[in-house]
């Protein structure tokens, strides 16, 4: 990398600003055309600035490509997550349906056990005996 300073500021700080590069490109192209028409060499500073703007453009293009690749990578990671959520929802629905069936079965079984327990205690017999005596 080439380091130069313009008025106490380095060229790198100037090229970090996107607006500066956009404003500088057309001015450089006009100056280059005028120099070619007059058969004069382009100054070293202008050649350096042109090279730096090209480097900046390449860096921006590479950064854009990397962003696209990262976004595509994120999209590929999102797809299985969505599928997992759907499968989990299906599992939950199945579990809820199974739970309702099993809860009804458990309730019936518990009622039968309760009735059997009452019969074993002899309560219904007492009532029958009381009715017979009256």
Coordinates of C-alpha atoms in Angstrom, one line a residue:
X1 CA 0.0 0.0 0.0
X2 CA 1.1 3.5 -0.8
X3 CA 0.8 6.1 1.9
X4 CA 0.7 9.8 1.0
X5 CA -0.7 12.7 2.8
X6 CA -2.8 15.6 1.6
X7 CA -3.0 18.5 4.0
X8 CA -2.2 16.4 7.0
X9 CA -4.7 13.7 6.1
X10 CA -3.7 10.4 4.5
X11 CA -5.2 9.2 1.2
X12 CA -6.6 6.2 2.9
X13 CA -8.9 8.3 5.0
X14 CA -10.1 10.1 1.8
X15 CA -10.8 6.8 0.0
X16 CA -12.7 5.5 3.0
X17 CA -15.4 8.0 2.1
X18 CA -17.6 6.7 -0.7
X19 CA -18.7 10.2 -1.8
X20 CA -15.1 11.2 -2.4
X21 CA -14.4 8.3 -4.8
X22 CA -17.7 9.0 -6.7
X23 CA -16.9 12.7 -7.1
X24 CA -13.2 12.1 -8.0
X25 CA -13.8 9.5 -10.8
X26 CA -15.5 11.9 -13.4
X27 CA -12.9 14.6 -12.7
X28 CA -10.0 12.2 -13.3
X29 CA -11.6 10.9 -16.5
X30 CA -12.0 14.5 -17.9
X31 CA -8.4 15.4 -17.0
X32 CA -7.1 12.2 -18.5
X33 CA -9.0 12.9 -21.8
X34 CA -7.6 16.4 -21.9
X35 CA -4.1 15.2 -21.3
X36 CA -4.4 12.6 -24.1
X37 CA -5.7 15.2 -26.6
X38 CA -2.8 17.5 -25.8
X39 CA -0.3 14.5 -25.9
X40 CA 0.8 15.4 -22.4
X41 CA 1.7 12.8 -19.8
X42 CA -0.7 12.4 -16.9
X43 CA 0.9 13.5 -13.6
X44 CA 2.2 11.0 -11.1
X45 CA -0.2 12.1 -8.5
X46 CA -3.2 11.7 -10.8
X47 CA -1.9 8.2 -11.8
X48 CA -1.6 7.3 -8.2
X49 CA -5.1 8.6 -7.3
X50 CA -6.5 6.7 -10.3
X51 CA -4.8 3.5 -9.2
X52 CA -6.1 4.0 -5.6
X53 CA -9.7 4.5 -6.9
X54 CA -9.4 1.3 -8.9
X55 CA -8.2 -0.5 -5.8
X56 CA -11.1 0.9 -3.9
X57 CA -13.6 -0.3 -6.5
X58 CA -12.1 -3.8 -6.5
X59 CA -12.3 -3.9 -2.7
X60 CA -15.9 -2.7 -2.8
X61 CA -16.7 -5.4 -5.4
X62 CA -15.1 -8.1 -3.3
X63 CA -16.9 -6.9 -0.2
X64 CA -20.2 -7.0 -2.1
X65 CA -19.5 -10.6 -3.3
X66 CA -18.7 -11.6 0.3
X67 CA -21.9 -10.1 1.6
X68 CA -23.9 -12.0 -1.1
X69 CA -22.1 -15.3 -0.1
X70 CA -22.8 -14.6 3.6
X71 CA -26.5 -13.9 2.9
X72 CA -26.7 -17.1 0.8
X73 CA -25.1 -18.9 3.7
X74 CA -27.5 -17.5 6.1
X75 CA -30.4 -18.5 3.9
X76 CA -29.2 -22.1 3.8
X77 CA -29.0 -22.1 7.6
X78 CA -32.5 -20.6 7.9
X79 CA -34.2 -23.4 5.8
X80 CA -33.5 -26.3 8.1
X81 CA -34.5 -24.2 11.1
X82 CA -37.8 -23.5 9.5
X83 CA -38.3 -27.2 8.7
X84 CA -37.4 -28.1 12.3
X85 CA -40.0 -25.7 13.6
X86 CA -42.6 -27.2 11.4
X87 CA -41.7 -30.7 12.4
X88 CA -41.7 -29.6 16.1
X89 CA -45.2 -28.1 15.6
X90 CA -46.4 -31.3 14.1
X91 CA -45.0 -33.3 16.9
X92 CA -46.7 -31.0 19.5
X93 CA -50.0 -31.5 17.7
X94 CA -49.6 -35.2 17.7
X95 CA -48.7 -35.2 21.3
X96 CA -51.7 -33.1 22.2
X97 CA -54.0 -35.5 20.3
X98 CA -52.4 -38.5 22.0
X99 CA -52.6 -36.8 25.4
X100 CA -56.4 -36.2 25.0
X101 CA -56.9 -39.9 24.2
X102 CA -54.7 -41.1 27.0
X103 CA -56.3 -38.7 29.4
X104 CA -59.7 -40.0 28.6
X105 CA -58.5 -43.6 29.0
X106 CA -56.8 -42.7 32.3
X107 CA -59.9 -41.1 33.6
X108 CA -62.0 -44.1 32.8
X109 CA -59.5 -46.4 34.4
X110 CA -59.4 -44.2 37.5
X111 CA -63.2 -44.2 37.7
X112 CA -63.3 -48.0 37.5
X113 CA -60.7 -48.3 40.2
X114 CA -62.6 -45.9 42.4
X115 CA -65.8 -47.9 41.9
X116 CA -64.0 -51.1 42.7
X117 CA -62.6 -49.6 45.8
X118 CA -66.0 -48.5 47.0
X119 CA -67.4 -51.9 46.4
X120 CA -64.6 -53.5 48.4
X121 CA -65.2 -51.2 51.3
X122 CA -68.7 -52.4 51.6
X123 CA -70.6 -49.2 51.3
X124 CA -73.1 -50.3 48.7
X125 CA -73.9 -53.4 50.8
X126 CA -74.7 -51.2 53.8
X127 CA -77.2 -49.3 51.8
X128 CA -78.8 -52.5 50.5
X129 CA -78.9 -53.9 54.0
X130 CA -80.5 -50.8 55.4
X131 CA -83.2 -50.8 52.7
X132 CA -84.0 -54.5 53.4
X133 CA -84.3 -53.9 57.1
X134 CA -86.8 -51.0 56.6

